[in-house]
Tab-separated table of C-alpha atoms in Angstrom:
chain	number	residue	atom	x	y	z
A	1	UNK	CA	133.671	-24.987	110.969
A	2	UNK	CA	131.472	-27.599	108.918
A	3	UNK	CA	133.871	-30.677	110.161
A	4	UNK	CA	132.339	-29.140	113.862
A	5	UNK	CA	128.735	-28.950	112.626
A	6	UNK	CA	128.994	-32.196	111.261
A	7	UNK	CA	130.686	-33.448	114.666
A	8	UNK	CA	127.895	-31.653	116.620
A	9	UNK	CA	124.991	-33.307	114.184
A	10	UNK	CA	126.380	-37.038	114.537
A	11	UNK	CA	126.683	-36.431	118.163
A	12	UNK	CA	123.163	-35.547	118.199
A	13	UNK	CA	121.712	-38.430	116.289
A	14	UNK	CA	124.035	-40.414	118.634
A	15	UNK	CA	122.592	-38.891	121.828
A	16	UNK	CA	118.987	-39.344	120.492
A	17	UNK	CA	119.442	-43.059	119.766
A	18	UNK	CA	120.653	-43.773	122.820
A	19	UNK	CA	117.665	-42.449	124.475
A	20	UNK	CA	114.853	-44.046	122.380
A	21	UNK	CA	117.423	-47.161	122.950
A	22	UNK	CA	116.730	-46.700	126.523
A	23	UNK	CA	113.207	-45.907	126.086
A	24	UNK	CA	112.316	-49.121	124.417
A	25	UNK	CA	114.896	-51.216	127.280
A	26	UNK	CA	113.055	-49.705	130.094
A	27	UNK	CA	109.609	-50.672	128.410
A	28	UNK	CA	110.274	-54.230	127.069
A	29	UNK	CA	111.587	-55.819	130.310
A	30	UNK	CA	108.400	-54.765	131.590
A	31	UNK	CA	105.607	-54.977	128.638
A	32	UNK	CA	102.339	-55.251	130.817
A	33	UNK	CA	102.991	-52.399	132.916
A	34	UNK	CA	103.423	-50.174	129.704
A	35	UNK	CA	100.183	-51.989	128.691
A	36	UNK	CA	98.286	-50.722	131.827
A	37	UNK	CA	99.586	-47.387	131.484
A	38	UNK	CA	98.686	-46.743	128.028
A	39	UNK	CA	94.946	-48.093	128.931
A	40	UNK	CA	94.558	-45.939	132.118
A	41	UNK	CA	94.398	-42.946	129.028
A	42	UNK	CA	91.111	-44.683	128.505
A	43	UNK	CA	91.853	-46.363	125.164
A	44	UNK	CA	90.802	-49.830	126.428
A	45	UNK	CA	91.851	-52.580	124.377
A	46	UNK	CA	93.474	-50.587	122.235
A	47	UNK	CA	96.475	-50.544	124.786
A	48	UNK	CA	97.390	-53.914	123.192
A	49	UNK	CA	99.125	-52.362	120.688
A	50	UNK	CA	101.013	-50.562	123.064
A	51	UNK	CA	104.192	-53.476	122.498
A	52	UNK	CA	104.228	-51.786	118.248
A	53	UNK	CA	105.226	-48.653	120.237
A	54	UNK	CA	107.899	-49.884	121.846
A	55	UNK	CA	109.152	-51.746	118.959
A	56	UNK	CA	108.602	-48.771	116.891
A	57	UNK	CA	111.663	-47.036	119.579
A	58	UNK	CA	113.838	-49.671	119.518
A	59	UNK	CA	113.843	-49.600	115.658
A	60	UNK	CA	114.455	-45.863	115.898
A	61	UNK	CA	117.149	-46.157	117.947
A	62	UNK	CA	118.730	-49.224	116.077
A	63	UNK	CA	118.793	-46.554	112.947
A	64	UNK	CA	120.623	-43.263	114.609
A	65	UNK	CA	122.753	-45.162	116.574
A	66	UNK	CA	124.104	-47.324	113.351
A	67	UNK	CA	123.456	-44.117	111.214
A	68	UNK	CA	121.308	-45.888	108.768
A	69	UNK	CA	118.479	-43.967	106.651
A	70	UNK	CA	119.600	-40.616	109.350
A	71	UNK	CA	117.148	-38.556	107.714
A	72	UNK	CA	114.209	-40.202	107.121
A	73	UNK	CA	114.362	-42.023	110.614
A	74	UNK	CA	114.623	-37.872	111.861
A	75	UNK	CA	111.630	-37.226	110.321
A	76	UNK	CA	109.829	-40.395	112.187
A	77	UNK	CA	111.108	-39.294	115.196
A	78	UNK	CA	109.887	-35.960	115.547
A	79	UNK	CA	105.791	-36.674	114.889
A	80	UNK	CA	106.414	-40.053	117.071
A	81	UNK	CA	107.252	-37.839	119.774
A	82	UNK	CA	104.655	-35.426	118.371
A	83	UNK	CA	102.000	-38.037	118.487
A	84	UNK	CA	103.163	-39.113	121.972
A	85	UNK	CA	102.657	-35.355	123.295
A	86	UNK	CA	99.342	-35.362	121.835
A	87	UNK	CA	98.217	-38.502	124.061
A	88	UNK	CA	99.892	-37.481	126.914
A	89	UNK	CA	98.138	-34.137	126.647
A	90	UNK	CA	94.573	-35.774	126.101
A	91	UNK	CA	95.388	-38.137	129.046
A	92	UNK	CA	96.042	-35.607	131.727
A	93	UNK	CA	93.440	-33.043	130.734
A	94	UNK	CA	90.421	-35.840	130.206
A	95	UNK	CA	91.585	-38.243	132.807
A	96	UNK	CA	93.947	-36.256	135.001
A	97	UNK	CA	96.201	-39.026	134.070
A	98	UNK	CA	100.284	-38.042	134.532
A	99	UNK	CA	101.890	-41.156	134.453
A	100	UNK	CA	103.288	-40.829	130.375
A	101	UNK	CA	105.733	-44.812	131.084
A	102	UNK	CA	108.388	-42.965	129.254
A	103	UNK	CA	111.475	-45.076	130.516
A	104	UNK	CA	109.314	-47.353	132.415
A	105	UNK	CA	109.511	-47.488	135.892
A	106	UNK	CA	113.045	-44.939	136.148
A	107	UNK	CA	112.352	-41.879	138.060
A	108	UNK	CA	109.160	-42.018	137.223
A	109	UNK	CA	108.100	-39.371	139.756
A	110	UNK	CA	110.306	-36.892	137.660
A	111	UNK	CA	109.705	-37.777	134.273
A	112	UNK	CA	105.895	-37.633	134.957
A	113	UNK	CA	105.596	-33.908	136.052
A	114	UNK	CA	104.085	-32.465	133.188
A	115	UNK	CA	106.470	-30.011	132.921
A	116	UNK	CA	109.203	-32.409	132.562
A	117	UNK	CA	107.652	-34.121	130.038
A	118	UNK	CA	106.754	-31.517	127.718
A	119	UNK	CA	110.518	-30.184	128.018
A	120	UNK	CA	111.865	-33.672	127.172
A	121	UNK	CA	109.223	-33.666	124.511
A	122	UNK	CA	110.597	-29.993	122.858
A	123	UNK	CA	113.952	-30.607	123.204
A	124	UNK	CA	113.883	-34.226	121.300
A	125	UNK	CA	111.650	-32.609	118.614
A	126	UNK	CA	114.079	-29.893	118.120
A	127	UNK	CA	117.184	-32.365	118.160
A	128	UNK	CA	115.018	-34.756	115.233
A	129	UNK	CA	114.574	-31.888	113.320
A	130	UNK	CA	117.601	-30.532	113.450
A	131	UNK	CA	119.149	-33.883	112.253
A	132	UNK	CA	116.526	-33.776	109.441
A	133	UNK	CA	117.639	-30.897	107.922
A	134	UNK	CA	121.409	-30.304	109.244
A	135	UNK	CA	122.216	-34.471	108.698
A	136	UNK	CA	124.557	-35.215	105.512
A	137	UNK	CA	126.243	-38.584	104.371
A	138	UNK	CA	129.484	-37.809	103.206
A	139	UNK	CA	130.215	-41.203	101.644
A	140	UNK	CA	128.618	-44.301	100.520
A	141	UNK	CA	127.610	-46.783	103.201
A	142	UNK	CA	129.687	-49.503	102.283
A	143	UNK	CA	128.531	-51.975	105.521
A	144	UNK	CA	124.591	-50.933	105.032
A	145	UNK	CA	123.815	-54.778	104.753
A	146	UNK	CA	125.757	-55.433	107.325
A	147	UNK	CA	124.174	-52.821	109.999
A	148	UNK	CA	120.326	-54.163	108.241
A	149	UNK	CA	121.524	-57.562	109.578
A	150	UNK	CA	122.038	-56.646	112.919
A	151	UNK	CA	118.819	-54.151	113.000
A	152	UNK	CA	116.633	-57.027	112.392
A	153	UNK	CA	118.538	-59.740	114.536
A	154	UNK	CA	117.978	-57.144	117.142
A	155	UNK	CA	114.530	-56.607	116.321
A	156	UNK	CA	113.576	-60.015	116.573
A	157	UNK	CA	115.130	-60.483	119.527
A	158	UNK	CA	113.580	-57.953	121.454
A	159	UNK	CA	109.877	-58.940	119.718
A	160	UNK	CA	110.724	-62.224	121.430
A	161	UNK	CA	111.034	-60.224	125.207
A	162	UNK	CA	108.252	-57.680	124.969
A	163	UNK	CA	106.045	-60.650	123.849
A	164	UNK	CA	107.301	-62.853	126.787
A	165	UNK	CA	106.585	-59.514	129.097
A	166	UNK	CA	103.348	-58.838	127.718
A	167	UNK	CA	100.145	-59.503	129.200
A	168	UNK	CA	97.012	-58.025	127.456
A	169	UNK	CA	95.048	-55.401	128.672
A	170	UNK	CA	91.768	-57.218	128.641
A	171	UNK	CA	92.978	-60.353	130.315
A	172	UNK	CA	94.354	-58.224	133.348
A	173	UNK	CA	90.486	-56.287	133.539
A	174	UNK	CA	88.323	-59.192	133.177
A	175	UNK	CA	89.342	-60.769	136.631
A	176	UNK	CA	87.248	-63.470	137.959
A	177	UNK	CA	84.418	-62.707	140.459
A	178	UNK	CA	86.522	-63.007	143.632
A	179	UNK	CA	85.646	-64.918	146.447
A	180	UNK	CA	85.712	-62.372	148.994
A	181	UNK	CA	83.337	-60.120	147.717
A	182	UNK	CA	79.831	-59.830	150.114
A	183	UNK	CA	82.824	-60.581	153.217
A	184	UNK	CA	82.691	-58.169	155.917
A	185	UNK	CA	85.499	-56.253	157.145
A	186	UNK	CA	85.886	-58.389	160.387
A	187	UNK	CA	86.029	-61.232	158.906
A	188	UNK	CA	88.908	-60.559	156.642
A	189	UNK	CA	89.854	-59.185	160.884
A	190	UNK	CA	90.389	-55.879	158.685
A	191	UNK	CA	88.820	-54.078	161.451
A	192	UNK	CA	91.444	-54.661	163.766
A	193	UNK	CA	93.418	-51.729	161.878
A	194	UNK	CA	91.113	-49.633	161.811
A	195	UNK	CA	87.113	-48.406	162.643
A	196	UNK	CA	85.259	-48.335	159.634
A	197	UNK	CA	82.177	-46.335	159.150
A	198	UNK	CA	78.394	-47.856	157.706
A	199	UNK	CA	78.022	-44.990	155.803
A	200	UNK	CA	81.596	-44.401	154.293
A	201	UNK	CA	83.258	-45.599	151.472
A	202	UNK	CA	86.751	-47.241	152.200
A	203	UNK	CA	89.701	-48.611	149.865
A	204	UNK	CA	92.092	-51.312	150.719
A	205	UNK	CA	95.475	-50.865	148.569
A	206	UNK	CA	97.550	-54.003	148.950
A	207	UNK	CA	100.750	-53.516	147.630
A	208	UNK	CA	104.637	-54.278	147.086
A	209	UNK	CA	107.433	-51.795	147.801
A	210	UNK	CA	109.317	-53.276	144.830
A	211	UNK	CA	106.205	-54.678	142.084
A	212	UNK	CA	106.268	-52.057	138.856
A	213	UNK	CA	102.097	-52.268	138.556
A	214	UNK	CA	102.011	-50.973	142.018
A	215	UNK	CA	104.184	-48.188	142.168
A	216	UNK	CA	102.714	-47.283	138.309
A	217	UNK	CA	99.231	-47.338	140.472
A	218	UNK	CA	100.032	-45.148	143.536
A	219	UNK	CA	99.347	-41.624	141.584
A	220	UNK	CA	95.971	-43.366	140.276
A	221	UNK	CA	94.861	-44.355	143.727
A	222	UNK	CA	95.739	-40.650	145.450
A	223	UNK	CA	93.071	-39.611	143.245
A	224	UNK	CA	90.233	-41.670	144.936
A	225	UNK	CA	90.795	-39.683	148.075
A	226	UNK	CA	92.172	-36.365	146.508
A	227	UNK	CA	89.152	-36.488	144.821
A	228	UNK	CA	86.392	-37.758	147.135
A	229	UNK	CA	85.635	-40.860	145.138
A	230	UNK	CA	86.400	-42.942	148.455
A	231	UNK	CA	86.460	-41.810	151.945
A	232	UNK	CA	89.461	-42.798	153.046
A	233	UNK	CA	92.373	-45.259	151.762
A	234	UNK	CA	93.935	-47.983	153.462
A	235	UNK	CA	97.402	-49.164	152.216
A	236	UNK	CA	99.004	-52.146	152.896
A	237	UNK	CA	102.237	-53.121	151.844
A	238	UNK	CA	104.602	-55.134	152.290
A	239	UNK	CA	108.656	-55.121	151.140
A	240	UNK	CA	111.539	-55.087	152.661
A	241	UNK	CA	113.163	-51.732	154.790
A	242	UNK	CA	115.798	-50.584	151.638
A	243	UNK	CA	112.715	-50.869	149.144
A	244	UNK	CA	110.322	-48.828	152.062
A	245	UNK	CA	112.695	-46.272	152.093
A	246	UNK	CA	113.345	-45.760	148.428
A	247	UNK	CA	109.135	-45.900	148.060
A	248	UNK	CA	109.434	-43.199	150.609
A	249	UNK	CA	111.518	-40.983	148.931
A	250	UNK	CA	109.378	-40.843	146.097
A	251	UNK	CA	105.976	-41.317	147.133
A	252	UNK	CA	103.511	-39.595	148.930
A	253	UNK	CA	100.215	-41.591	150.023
A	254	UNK	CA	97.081	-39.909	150.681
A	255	UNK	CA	95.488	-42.235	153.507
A	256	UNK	CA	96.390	-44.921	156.149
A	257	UNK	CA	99.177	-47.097	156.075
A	258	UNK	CA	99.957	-49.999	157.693
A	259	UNK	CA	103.277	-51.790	157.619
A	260	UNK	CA	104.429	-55.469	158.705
A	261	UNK	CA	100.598	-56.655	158.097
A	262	UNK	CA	101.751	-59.450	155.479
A	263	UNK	CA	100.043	-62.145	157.589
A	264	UNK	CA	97.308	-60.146	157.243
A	265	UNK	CA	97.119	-59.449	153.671
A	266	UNK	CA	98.600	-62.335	152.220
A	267	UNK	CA	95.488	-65.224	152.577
A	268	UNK	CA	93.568	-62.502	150.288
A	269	UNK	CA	96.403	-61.178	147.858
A	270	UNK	CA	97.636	-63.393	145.394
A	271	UNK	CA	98.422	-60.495	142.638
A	272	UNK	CA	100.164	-57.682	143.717
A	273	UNK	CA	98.187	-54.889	143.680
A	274	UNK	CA	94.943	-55.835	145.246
A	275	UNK	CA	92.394	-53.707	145.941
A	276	UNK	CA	89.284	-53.959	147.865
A	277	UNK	CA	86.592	-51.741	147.868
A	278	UNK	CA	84.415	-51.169	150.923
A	279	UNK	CA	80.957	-49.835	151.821
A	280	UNK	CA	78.930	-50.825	154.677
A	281	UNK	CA	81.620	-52.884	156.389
A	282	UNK	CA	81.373	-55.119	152.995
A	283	UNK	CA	83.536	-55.867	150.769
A	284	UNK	CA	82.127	-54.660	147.459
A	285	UNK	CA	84.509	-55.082	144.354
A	286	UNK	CA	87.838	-56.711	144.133
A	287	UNK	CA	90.144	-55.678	141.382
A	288	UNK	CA	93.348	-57.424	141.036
A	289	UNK	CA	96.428	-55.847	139.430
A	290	UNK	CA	96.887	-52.319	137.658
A	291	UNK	CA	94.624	-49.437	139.046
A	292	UNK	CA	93.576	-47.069	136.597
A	293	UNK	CA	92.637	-43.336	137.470
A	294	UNK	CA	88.646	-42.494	139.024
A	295	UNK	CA	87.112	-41.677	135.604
A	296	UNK	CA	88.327	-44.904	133.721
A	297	UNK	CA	87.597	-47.089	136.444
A	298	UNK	CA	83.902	-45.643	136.206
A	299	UNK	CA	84.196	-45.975	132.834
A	300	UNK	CA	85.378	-49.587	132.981
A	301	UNK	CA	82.948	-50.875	135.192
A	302	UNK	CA	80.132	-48.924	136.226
A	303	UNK	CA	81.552	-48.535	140.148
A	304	UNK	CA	78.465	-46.894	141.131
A	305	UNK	CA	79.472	-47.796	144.867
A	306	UNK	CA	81.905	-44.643	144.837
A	307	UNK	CA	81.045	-41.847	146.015
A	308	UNK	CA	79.510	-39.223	143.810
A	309	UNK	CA	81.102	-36.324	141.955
A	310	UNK	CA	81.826	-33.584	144.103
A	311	UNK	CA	82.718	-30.400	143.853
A	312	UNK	CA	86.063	-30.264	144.187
C-alpha cells in the first residue's frame, strides 16, 4: 500500500512537471505575445518581466521532472499558481480581461473561460500540495550534480530563446506617429466596403488568420463593440482557407468582415495587427500590433475619440 502511494506521488510530480514544462514551451517560442498579454492586465511596463515568469516554469518543471529538491519546488509551485490566480482574478474583474496566456496560443479559447482556468488552477494547487506533504526520498541522490548540470544547461538555453522572442512592452506601445493618420476613408478607397457614418465611430482590425498577437487580440477587440466604445468593427484579414477555417472554429467576431481584401490592406499594414480608428470619415489613431482591452487602451493613451461610457 505505501509502494502505491509512493507510485501515485511520483506520478504526480511527474504529471505536474510536464505541464509547467509545457507551460514555459508554449510561452518561450513566443515571448512578446506573453508580454502583451500580461500588459493588457494594465501593469504597463511591468509586463517586461513577464520572460522571469516563464523562466520561473521552466525551472519548476526542470525540478519535478528530474525529482530534484521535490518538496521545496512543491511548495513554489502552489503560491506561483496562487499568485497567478490572483492576477488573473484582478484582470478579469478590473479590466474584463480573460485571456490568462497559460500555454500560449493552444486552445486558447478553452483555457481562457474562467471557469477553466480556475479548475486548472485548484487542481494543480491540490496536486503541489499534495507532493509537499505526501513526497519522500527514499535514498540518497547519488546523480544530484549531474541532474544540476543539465537544469542549468537547460536554463540557459531557453534564457537564450525567450530573449530572442522577446520584444518589450514599451517598444511595441510607443509606435511612431503613422502616416495615415488625418487620411480619409476614401482615400485609403476604405469606403468601397462599406458606408461610413460622420457621426459614428468605426474600427478597422487588420489581421492574420495564423499571427499569435492577432488571434491573442480578437477577445480585446469584441469588447469595443460589445461594449459601445466603437460603433461598429471592420475586420480584415487575410490567411489562407485551412487557417480561415480553424479561426472559424474558434472565433466569433462581433462586426464586419471582409475576406480576400489583401490588396487592399496591405499598402497600409506592415505589422500584423493594425488597427485604425475612425471618426468623421478620418482616420484618427493608428496602433500597430497587440490590442489591449477598452479600459487599458484609455488608460494608455487618452483615446478620447471613443465613444463614451454607456450604460451597458
Amino acid at each position: 500500500m505505501i509502494v502505491k502511494k509512493e507510485y501515485l506521488i511520483n506520478l504526480l510530480t511527474l504529471l505536474l512537471g510536464l505541464i509547467f514544462l509545457s507551460s514555459s514551451y508554449l510561452k518561450i517560442t513566443d515571448t512578446a505575445s506573453f508580454v502583451q498579454i500580461v500588459a493588457s492586465y494594465g501593469l504597463g511596463v511591468f509586463s517586461n518581466v513577464a520572460p522571469f515568469v516563464i523562466i520561473i516554469e521552466l525551472l519548476l518543471a526542470l525540478h519535478l521532472i528530474l525529482f530534484v529538491k521535490v518538496r521545496q519546488t512543491a511548495i513554489i509551485s502552489f503560491f506561483l499558481i496562487l499568485f497567478f490566480t490572483i492576477i488573473y482574478t484582478y484582470g478579469l474583474l478590473v479590466n474584463d480581461i480573460r485571456s490568462c496566456g497559460c500555454f500560449g496560443d493552444l486552445w486558447e479559447n478553452f483555457f481562457d473561460q474562467p471557469i477553466i482556468f480556475y479548475s486548472k488552477n485548484v487542481i494543480l494547487m491540490t496536486i503541489s500540495y499534495l507532493i509537499y506533504y505526501k513526497y519522500k526520498m527514499t535514498k540518497k541522490d547519488d546523480e544530484y550534480k549531474l541532474k544540476m548540470i543539465v537544469i542549468f544547461t537547460l536554463t540557459a538555453f531557453s534564457i537564450f530563446l525567450s530573449g530572442y522572442t522577446f520584444e518589450p512592452y514599451r517598444k511595441i506601445q510607443n509606435s511612431k506617429v503613422s502616416p495615415w493618420i488625418g487620411s480619409s476613408v476614401d482615400q485609403l478607397n476604405l469606403d468601397e466596403l462599406c458606408e461610413f457614418s460622420e457621426d459614428s465611430v468605426y474600427m478597422v482590425f487588420m489581421f492574420s488568420y495564423s499571427c499569435p498577437h492577432c488571434l491573442n487580440s480578437i477577445a480585446n477587440v469584441n469588447l469595443y463593440k460589445q461594449n459601445n466604445y466603437v460603433d461598429n468593427i471592420i475586420f480584415l484579414p487575410i490567411g489562407n482557407n485551412l487557417d480561415k477555417r480553424k479561426f472559424d472554429k474558434n472565433y466569433k467576431l462581433l462586426g464586419l468582415r471582409f475576406d480576400e481584401e489583401e490588396t487592399l490592406i496591405r499598402p497600409f499594414c506592415k505589422v500584423f495587427p493594425t488597427s485604425f480608428f475612425i471618426k468623421n470619415k478620418s482616420i484618427i489613431f493608428v496602433k500597430e500590433g497587440f490590442i489591449p482591452s477598452p479600459l487599458v487602451f484609455i488608460k494608455t493613451f487618452g483615446a478620447d475619440f471613443l465613444n463614451p461610457l454607456r450604460d451597458n
